[in-house]
Short mmCIF file of C-alpha atoms in Angstrom, two decimals:
data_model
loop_
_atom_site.label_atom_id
_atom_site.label_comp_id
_atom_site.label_asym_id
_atom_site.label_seq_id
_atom_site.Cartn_x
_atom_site.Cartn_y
_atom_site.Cartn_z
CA UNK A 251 -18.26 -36.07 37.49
CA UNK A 252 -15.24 -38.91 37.68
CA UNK A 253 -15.15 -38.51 41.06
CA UNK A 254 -18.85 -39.02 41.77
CA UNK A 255 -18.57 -42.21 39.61
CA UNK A 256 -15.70 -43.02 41.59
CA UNK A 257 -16.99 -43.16 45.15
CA UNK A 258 -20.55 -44.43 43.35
CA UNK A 259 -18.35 -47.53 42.32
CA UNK A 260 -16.31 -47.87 45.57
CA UNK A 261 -19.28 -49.00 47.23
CA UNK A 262 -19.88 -52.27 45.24
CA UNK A 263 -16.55 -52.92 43.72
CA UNK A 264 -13.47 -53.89 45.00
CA UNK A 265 -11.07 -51.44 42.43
CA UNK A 266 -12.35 -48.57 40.18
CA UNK A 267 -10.99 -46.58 37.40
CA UNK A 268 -12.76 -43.55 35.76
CA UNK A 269 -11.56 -42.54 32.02
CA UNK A 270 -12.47 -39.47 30.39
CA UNK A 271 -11.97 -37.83 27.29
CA UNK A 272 -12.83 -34.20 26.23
CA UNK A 273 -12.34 -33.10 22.22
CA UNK A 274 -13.21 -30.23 20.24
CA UNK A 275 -11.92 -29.95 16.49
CA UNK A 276 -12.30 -28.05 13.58
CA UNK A 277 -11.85 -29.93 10.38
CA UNK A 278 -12.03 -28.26 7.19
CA UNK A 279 -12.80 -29.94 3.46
CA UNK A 280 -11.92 -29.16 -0.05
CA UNK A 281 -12.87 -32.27 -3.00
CA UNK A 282 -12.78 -31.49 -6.88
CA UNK A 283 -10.34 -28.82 -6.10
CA UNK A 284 -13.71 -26.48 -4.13
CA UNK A 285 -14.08 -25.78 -0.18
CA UNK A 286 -16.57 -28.71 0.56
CA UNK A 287 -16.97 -28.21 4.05
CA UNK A 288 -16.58 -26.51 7.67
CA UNK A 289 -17.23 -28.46 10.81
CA UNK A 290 -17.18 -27.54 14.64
CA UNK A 291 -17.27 -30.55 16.52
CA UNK A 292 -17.18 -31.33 20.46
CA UNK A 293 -17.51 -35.05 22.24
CA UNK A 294 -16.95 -36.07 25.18
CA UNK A 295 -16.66 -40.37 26.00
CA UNK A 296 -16.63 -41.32 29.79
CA UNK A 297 -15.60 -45.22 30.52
CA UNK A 298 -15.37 -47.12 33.84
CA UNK A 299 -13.80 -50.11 34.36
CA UNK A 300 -14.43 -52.11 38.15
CA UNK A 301 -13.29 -55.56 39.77
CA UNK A 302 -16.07 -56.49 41.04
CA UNK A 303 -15.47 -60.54 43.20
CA UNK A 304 -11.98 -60.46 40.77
CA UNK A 305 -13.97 -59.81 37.42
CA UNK A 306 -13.62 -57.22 35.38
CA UNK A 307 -16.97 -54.98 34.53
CA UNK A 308 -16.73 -52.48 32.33
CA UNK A 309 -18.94 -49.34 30.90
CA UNK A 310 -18.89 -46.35 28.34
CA UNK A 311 -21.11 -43.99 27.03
CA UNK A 312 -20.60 -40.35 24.98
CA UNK A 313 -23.66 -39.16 26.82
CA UNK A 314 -22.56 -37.25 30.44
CA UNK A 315 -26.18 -37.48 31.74
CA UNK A 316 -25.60 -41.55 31.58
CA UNK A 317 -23.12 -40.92 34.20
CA UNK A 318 -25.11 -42.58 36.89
CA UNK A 319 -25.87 -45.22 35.05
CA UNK A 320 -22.48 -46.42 34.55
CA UNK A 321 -21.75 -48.14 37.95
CA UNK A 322 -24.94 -50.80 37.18
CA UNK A 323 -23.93 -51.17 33.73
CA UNK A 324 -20.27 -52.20 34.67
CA UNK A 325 -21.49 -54.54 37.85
CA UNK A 326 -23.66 -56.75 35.14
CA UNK A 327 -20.76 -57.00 32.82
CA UNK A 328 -18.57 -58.01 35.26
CA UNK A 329 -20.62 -60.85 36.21
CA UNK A 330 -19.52 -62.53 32.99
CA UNK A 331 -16.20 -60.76 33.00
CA UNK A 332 -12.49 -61.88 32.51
CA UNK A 333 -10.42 -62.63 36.09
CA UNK A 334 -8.33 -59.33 37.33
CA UNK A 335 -4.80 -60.49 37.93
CA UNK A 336 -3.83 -56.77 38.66
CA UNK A 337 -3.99 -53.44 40.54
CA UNK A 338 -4.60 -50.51 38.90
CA UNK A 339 -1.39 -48.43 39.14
CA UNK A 340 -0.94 -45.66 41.86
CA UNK A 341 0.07 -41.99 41.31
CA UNK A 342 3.37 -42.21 40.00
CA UNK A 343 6.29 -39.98 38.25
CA UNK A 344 5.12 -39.15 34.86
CA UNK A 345 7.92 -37.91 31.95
CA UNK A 346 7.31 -33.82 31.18
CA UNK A 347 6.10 -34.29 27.52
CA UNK A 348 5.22 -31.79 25.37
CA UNK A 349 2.13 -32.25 23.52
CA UNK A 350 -0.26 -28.98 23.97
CA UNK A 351 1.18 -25.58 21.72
CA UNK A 352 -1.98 -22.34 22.43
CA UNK A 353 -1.01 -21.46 19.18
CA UNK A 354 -2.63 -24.32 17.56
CA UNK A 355 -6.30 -22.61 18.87
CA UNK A 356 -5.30 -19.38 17.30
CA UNK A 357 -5.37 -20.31 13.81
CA UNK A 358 -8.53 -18.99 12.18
CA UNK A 359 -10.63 -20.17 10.43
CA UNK A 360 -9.92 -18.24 7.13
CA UNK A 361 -6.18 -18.91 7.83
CA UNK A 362 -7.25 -22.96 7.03
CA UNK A 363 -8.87 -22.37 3.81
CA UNK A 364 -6.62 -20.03 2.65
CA UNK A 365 -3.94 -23.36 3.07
CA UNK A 366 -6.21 -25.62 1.00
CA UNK A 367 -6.36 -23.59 -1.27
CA UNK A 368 -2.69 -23.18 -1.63
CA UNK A 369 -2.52 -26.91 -1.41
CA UNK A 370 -5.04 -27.66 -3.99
CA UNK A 371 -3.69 -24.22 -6.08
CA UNK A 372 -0.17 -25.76 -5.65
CA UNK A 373 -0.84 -29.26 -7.16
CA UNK A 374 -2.82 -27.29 -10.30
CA UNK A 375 -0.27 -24.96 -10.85
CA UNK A 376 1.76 -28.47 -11.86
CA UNK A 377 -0.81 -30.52 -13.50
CA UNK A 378 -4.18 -28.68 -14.01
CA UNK A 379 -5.96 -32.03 -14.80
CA UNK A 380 -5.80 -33.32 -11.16
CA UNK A 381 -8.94 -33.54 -9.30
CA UNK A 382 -7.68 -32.55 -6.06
CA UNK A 383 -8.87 -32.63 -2.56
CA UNK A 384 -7.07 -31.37 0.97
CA UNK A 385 -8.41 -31.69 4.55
CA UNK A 386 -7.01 -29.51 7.30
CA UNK A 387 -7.73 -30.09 11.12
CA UNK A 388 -7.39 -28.10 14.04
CA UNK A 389 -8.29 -29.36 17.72
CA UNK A 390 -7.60 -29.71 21.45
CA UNK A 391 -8.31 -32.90 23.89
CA UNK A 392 -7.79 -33.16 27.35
CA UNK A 393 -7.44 -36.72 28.73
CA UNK A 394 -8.64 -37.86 32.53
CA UNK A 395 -8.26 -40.64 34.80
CA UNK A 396 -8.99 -41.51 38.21
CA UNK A 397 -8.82 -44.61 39.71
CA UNK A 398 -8.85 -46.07 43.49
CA UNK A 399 -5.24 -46.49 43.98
CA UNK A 400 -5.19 -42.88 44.56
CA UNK A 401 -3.88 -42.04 40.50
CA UNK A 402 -6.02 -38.85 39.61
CA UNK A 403 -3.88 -37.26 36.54
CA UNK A 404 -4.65 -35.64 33.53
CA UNK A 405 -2.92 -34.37 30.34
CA UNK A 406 -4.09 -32.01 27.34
CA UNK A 407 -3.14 -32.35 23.98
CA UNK A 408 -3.18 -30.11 20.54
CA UNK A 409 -3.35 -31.46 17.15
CA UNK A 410 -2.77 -29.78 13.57
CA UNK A 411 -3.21 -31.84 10.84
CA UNK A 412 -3.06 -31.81 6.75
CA UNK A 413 -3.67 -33.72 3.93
CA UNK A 414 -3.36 -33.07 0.38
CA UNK A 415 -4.57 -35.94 -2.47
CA UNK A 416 -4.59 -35.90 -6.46
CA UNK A 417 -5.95 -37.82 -9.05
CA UNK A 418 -5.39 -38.07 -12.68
CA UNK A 419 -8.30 -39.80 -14.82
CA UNK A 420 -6.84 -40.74 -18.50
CA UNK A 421 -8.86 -43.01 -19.70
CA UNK A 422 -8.50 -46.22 -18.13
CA UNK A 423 -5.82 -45.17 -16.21
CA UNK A 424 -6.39 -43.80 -12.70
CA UNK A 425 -3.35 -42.28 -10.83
CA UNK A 426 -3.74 -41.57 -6.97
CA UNK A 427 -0.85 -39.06 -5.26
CA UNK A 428 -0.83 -37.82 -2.04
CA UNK A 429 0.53 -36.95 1.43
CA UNK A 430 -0.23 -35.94 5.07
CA UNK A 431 1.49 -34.03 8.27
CA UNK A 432 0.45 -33.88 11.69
CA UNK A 433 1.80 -32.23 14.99
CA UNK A 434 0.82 -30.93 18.17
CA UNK A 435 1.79 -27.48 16.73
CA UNK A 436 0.40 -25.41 13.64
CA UNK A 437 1.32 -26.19 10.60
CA UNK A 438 1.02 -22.87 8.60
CA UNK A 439 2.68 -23.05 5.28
CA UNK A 440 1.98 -25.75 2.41
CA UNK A 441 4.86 -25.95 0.89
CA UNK A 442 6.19 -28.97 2.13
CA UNK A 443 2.96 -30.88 1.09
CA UNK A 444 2.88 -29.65 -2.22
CA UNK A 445 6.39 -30.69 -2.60
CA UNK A 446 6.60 -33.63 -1.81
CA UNK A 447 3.27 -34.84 -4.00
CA UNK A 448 5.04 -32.90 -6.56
CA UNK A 449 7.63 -35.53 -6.75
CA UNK A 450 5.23 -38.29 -6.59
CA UNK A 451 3.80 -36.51 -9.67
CA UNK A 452 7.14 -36.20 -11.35
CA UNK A 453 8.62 -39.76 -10.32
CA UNK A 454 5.18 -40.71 -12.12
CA UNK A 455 5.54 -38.25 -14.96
CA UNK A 456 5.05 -41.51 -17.86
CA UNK A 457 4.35 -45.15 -17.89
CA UNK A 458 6.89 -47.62 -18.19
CA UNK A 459 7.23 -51.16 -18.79
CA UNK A 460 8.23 -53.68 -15.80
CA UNK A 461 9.24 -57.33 -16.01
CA UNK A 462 8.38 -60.27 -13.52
CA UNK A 463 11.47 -61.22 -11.36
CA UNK A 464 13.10 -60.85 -8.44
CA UNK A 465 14.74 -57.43 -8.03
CA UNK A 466 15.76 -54.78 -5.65
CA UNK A 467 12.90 -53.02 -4.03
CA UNK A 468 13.02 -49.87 -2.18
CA UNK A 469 10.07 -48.76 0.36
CA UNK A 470 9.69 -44.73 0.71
CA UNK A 471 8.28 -44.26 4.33
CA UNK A 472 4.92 -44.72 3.06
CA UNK A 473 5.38 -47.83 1.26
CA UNK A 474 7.34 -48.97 4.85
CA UNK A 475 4.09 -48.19 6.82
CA UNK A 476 1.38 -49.83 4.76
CA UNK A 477 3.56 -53.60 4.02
CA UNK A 478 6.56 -53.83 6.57
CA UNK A 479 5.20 -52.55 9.99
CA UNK A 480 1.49 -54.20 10.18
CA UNK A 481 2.75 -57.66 10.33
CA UNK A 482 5.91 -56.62 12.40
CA UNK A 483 3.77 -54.50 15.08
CA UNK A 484 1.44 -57.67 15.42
CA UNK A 485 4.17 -59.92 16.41
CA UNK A 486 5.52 -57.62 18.70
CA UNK A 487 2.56 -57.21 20.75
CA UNK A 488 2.09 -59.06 23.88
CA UNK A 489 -1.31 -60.12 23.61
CA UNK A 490 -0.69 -61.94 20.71
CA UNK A 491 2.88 -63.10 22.16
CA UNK A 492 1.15 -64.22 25.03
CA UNK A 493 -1.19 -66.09 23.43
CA UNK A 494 1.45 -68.08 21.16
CA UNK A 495 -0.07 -66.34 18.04
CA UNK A 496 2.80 -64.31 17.41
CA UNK A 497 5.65 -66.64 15.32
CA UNK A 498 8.09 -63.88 17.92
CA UNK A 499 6.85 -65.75 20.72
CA UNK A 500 9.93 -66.91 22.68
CA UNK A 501 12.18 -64.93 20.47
CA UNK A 502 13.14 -62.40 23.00
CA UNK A 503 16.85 -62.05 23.19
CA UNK A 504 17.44 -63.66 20.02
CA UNK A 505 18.85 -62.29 16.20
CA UNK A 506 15.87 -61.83 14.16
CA UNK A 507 16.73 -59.31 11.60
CA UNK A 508 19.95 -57.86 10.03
CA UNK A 509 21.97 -55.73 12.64
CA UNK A 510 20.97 -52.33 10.59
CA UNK A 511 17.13 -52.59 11.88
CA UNK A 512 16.77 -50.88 15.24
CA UNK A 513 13.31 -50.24 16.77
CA UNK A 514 11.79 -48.23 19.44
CA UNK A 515 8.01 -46.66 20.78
CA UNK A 516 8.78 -43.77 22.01
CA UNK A 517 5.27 -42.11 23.36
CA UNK A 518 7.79 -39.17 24.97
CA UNK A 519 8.74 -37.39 21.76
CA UNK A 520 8.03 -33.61 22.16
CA UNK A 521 4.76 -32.16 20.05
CA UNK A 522 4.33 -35.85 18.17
CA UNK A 523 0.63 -36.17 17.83
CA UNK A 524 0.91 -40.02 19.61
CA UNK A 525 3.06 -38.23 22.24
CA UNK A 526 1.68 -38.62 26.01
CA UNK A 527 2.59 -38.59 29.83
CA UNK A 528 0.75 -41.74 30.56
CA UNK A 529 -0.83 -44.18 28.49
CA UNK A 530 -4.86 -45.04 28.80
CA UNK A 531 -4.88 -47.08 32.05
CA UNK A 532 -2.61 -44.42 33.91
CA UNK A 533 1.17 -46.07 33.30
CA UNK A 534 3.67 -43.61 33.13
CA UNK A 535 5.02 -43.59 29.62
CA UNK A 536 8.57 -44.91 28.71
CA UNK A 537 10.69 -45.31 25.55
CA UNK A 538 10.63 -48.86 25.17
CA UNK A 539 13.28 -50.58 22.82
CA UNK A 540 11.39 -52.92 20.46
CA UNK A 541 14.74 -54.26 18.47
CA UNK A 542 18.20 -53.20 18.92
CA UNK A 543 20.53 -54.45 16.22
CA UNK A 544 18.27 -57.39 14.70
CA UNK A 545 17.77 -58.65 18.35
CA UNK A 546 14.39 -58.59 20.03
CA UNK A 547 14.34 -56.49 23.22
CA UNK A 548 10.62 -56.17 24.22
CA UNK A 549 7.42 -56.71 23.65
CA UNK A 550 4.61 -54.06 24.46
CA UNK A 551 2.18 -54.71 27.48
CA UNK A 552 -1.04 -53.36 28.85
CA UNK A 553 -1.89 -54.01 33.11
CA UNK A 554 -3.72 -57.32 31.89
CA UNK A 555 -1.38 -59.02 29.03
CA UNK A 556 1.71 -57.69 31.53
CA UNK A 557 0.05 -59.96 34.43
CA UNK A 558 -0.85 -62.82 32.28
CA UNK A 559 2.64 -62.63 30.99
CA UNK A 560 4.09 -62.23 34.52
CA UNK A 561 6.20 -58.93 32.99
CA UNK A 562 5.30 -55.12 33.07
CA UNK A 563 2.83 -52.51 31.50
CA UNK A 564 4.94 -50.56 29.13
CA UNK A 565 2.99 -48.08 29.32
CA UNK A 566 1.08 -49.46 26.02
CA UNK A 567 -2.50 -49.23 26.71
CA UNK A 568 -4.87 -47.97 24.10
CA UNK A 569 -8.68 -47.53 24.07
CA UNK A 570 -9.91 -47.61 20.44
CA UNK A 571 -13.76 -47.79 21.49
CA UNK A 572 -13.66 -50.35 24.21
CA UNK A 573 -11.39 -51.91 26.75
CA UNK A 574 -8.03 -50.85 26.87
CA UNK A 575 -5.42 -53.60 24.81
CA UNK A 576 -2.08 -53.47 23.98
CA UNK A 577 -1.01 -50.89 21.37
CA UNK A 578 1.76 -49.24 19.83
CA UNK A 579 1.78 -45.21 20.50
CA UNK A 580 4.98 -43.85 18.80
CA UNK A 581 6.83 -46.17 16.69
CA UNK A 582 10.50 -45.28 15.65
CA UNK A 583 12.59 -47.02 12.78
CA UNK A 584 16.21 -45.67 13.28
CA UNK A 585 16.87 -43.81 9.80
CA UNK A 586 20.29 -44.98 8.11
CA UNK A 587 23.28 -42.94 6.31
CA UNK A 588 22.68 -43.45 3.02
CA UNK A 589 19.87 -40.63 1.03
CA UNK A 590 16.83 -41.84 -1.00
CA UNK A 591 19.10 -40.77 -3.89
CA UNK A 592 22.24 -42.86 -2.98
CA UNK A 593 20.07 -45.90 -2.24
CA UNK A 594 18.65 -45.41 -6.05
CA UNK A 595 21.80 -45.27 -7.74
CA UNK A 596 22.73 -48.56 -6.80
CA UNK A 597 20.22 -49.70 -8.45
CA UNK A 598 20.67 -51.11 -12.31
CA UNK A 599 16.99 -52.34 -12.34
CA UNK A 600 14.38 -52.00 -9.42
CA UNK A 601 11.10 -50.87 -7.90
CA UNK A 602 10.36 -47.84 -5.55
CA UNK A 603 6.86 -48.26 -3.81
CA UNK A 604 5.18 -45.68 -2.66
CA UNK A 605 1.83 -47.00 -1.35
CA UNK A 606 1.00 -50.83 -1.35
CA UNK A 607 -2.65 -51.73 -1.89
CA UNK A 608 -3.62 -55.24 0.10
CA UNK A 609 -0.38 -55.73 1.60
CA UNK A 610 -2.49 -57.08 4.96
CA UNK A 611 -4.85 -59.12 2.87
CA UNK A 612 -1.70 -62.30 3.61
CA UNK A 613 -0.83 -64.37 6.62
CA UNK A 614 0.05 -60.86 8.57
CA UNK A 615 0.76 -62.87 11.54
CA UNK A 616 3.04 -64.93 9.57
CA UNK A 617 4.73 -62.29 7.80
CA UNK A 618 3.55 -62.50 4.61
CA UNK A 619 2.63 -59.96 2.69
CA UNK A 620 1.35 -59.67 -1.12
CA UNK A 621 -0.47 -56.73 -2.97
CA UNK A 622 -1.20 -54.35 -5.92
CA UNK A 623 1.81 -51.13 -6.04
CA UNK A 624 -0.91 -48.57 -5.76
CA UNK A 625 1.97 -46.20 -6.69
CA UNK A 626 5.11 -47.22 -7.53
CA UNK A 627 8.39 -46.73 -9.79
CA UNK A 628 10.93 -48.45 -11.93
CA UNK A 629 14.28 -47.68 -11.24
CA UNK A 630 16.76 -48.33 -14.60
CA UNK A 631 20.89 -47.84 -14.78
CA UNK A 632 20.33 -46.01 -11.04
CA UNK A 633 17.48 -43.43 -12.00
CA UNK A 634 13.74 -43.15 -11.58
CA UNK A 635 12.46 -43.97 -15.10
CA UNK A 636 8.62 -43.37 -14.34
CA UNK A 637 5.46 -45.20 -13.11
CA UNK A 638 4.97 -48.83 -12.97
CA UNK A 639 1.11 -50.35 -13.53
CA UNK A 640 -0.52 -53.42 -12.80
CA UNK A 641 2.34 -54.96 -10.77
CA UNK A 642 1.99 -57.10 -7.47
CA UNK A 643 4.70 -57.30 -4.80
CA UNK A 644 5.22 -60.00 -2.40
CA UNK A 645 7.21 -61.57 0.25
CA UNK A 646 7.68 -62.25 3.86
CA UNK A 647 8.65 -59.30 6.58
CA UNK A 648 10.69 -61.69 8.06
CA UNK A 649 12.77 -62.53 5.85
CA UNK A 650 13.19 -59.42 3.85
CA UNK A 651 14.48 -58.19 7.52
CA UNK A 652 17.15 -60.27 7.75
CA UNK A 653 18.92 -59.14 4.56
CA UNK A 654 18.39 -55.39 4.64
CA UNK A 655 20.93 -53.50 1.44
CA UNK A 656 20.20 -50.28 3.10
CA UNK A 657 18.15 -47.99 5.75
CA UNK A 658 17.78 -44.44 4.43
CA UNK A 659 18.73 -41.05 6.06
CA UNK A 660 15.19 -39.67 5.23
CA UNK A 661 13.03 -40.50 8.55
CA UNK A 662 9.75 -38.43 8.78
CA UNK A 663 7.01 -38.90 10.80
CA UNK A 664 3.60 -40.16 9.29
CA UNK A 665 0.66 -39.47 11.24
CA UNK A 666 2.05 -39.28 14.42
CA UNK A 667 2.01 -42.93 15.03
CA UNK A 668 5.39 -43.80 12.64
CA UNK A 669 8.50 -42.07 12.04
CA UNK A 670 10.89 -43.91 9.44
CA UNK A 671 12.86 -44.03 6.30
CA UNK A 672 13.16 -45.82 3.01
CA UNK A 673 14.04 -49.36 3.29
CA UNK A 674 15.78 -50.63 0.44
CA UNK A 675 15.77 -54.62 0.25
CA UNK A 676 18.08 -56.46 -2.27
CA UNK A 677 15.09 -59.23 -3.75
CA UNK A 678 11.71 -59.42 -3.41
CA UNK A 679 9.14 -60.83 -5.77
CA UNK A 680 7.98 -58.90 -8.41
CA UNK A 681 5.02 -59.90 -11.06
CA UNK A 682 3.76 -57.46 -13.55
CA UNK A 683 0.77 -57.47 -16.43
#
């Protein structure tokens, strides 16, 4: 099918690229601690993308039999279109990444709801008021491009994913606990989920009382991936750089943060679900250093923000729906010496967040970030005393980076997309009710 799109598109177009992308998944539901749910799903999403008189025309559809339809539909876009100032890359040398495990197919069906149940049995056997729910996926996607400067590659991938969430209704008071794991191989034990929302119930065993100041504040990984990374990913990426929107903008080379914060995106990590040989316009991926030691290294790049920018792709290009843009694949926060544990003891009197509620809802561009602690902890004379309510956290990314107390040994990967530890920072705004 690409290729008859391909020589369809030759014929009026200058350059051509065909993207295709084949899925199948099984996800699996439980909610109010019951089986909810089991899904078989399949899609498949063909794009084409032409420079057509040094515009760019561009199609999709999630319907094959549209195929032939695609060439006119990306000849009247490109009419109106933005000017090409590249080539779509040739055939190249593409890192050996391993991102499809056979194994992941073979787990049955009864083998997946037999793990939510353990899940959801798991978190009961601890609290039986929860209300729990779990979610378990299983499924395969191959990936294909073709394009005129002779690239025809493709790459499939395997997924396994779990989540397991808890509430606790007492009254007026609503507690929310939960986790998720991911991986291009089969996850087939719970244990590890249940344990570690077990200590998210435990850490939140009782309320306690929390004053309004300035204190130390340590991020888990969770907390670090819903406050510190969306404003610091947006500045890093060269759209936005190469606009002037991003206040990193002519910052490359220069001290930004403290000398513990290292960065990298690494889309080359073996059986990470963001893992990949080449990214969605066909550049070979690379591990691209974001910040080493405080100082900015890179910025990420697709073919069109790399030519506008007059640098390289880094192999960054995502399609989320549309047009391929800039995008982060695997981002890596180099973990520190020092446990969650050690970082706490430091602490006379602090706060732990777990998950940040409107941390974006700021200036993200600017840094700033200011929200409710959807789940969060007081730390007294170097323990965890117990939950914190109706407290707000705020501050600015960039500024918090530059004074960093500690960067914990406990890096884990969330979603595929993030791998990092606890951050602990030394003051940071604090108001509570």
């Amino acid at each position: 099918m690409l290729e008859k799109i391909l020589e369809q598109a030759k014929k009026v177009a200058e350059q051509a690229e065909c993207f295709m992308v084949e899925s199948e998944s099984t996800p699996i539901h439980f909610e109010s601690n019951q089986l909810k749910n089991i899904e078989s799903k399949q899609s498949l999403s063909l794009a084409l993308r032409i420079v057509k008189d040094g515009k760019i025309g561009y199609a999709a559809s999630s319907n094959p039999a549209d195929w032939p339809r695609l060439v006119n539909m990306a000849l009247e876009t490109a009419a109106y279109g933005q000017t090409a100032h590249f080539q779509f890359p040739a055939s190249q040398t593409y890192p050996e990444v391993k991102i499809f495990d056979p194994e992941v197919e073979t787990v049955s069906l009864e083998e997946m709801v037999n793990l939510g149940k353990e899940m959801v049995a798991g978190l009961l056997d601890i609290n039986s008021e929860l209300i729990c729910s779990s979610s378990l996926t299983k499924s395969t996607r191959k990936v294909s491009l073709l394009n005129t400067s002779g690239a025809d590659i493709s790459f499939k991938k395997s997924l396994f994913s779990m989540g397991l969430e808890g509430t606790l209704v007492r009254g007026t008071d609503m507690l929310f606990v939960g986790d998720e794991f991911s991986s291009c191989r089969p996850i087939r034990s719970s244990l590890e989920a249940v344990n570690l929302v077990s200590k998210q119930l435990k850490r939140a065993r009782q309320n306690v009382p929390l004053q309004s100041r300035e204190m130390p504040v340590i991020f888990t990984p969770h907390g670090v991936a819903s406050t510190i990374i969306p404003a610091l990913s947006a500045a890093l990426n060269g759209k936005l750089v190469q606009e002037k929107a991003s206040p990193l903008a002519g910052k490359l080379g220069e001290q930004m943060f403290d000398p513990a914060f290292n960065l990298v995106d690494d889309p080359t990590q073996s059986f990470s679900p963001n893992s990949r040989p080449f990214d969605d316009e066909g550049t070979a991926s690379q591990i691209t250093p974001m910040v080493e030691n405080g100082v900015i290294k890179n910025f990420i790049y697709d073919l069109r923000t790399a030519a506008l920018a007059k640098a390289k792709s880094t192999g960054n290009a995502e399609r989320h729906g549309g047009q391929p843009a800039p995008d982060f694949s695997a981002l890596m926060i180099k973990p520190g010496t020092l446990s969650f544990e050690e970082m706490v003891s430091d602490i006379k009197e602090g706060l732990v967040v777990e998950f940040m509620m409107g941390a974006e809802q700021g200036n993200v561009l600017g840094g700033d970030f200011s929200g409710n602690v959807l789940l969060g902890y007081k730390i007294e004379n170097g323990q965890i005393t117990g939950r914190v309510k109706d407290t707000m956290l705020s501050g600015n990314i960039y500024s918090a980076l530059k004074t960093i107390n500690a960067i914990g040994s406990d890096g884990r990967w969330l979603d595929g997309e993030l791998f990092t530890p606890s951050m602990y920072f030394p003051n940071l705004s604090v108001a509570a009710k």
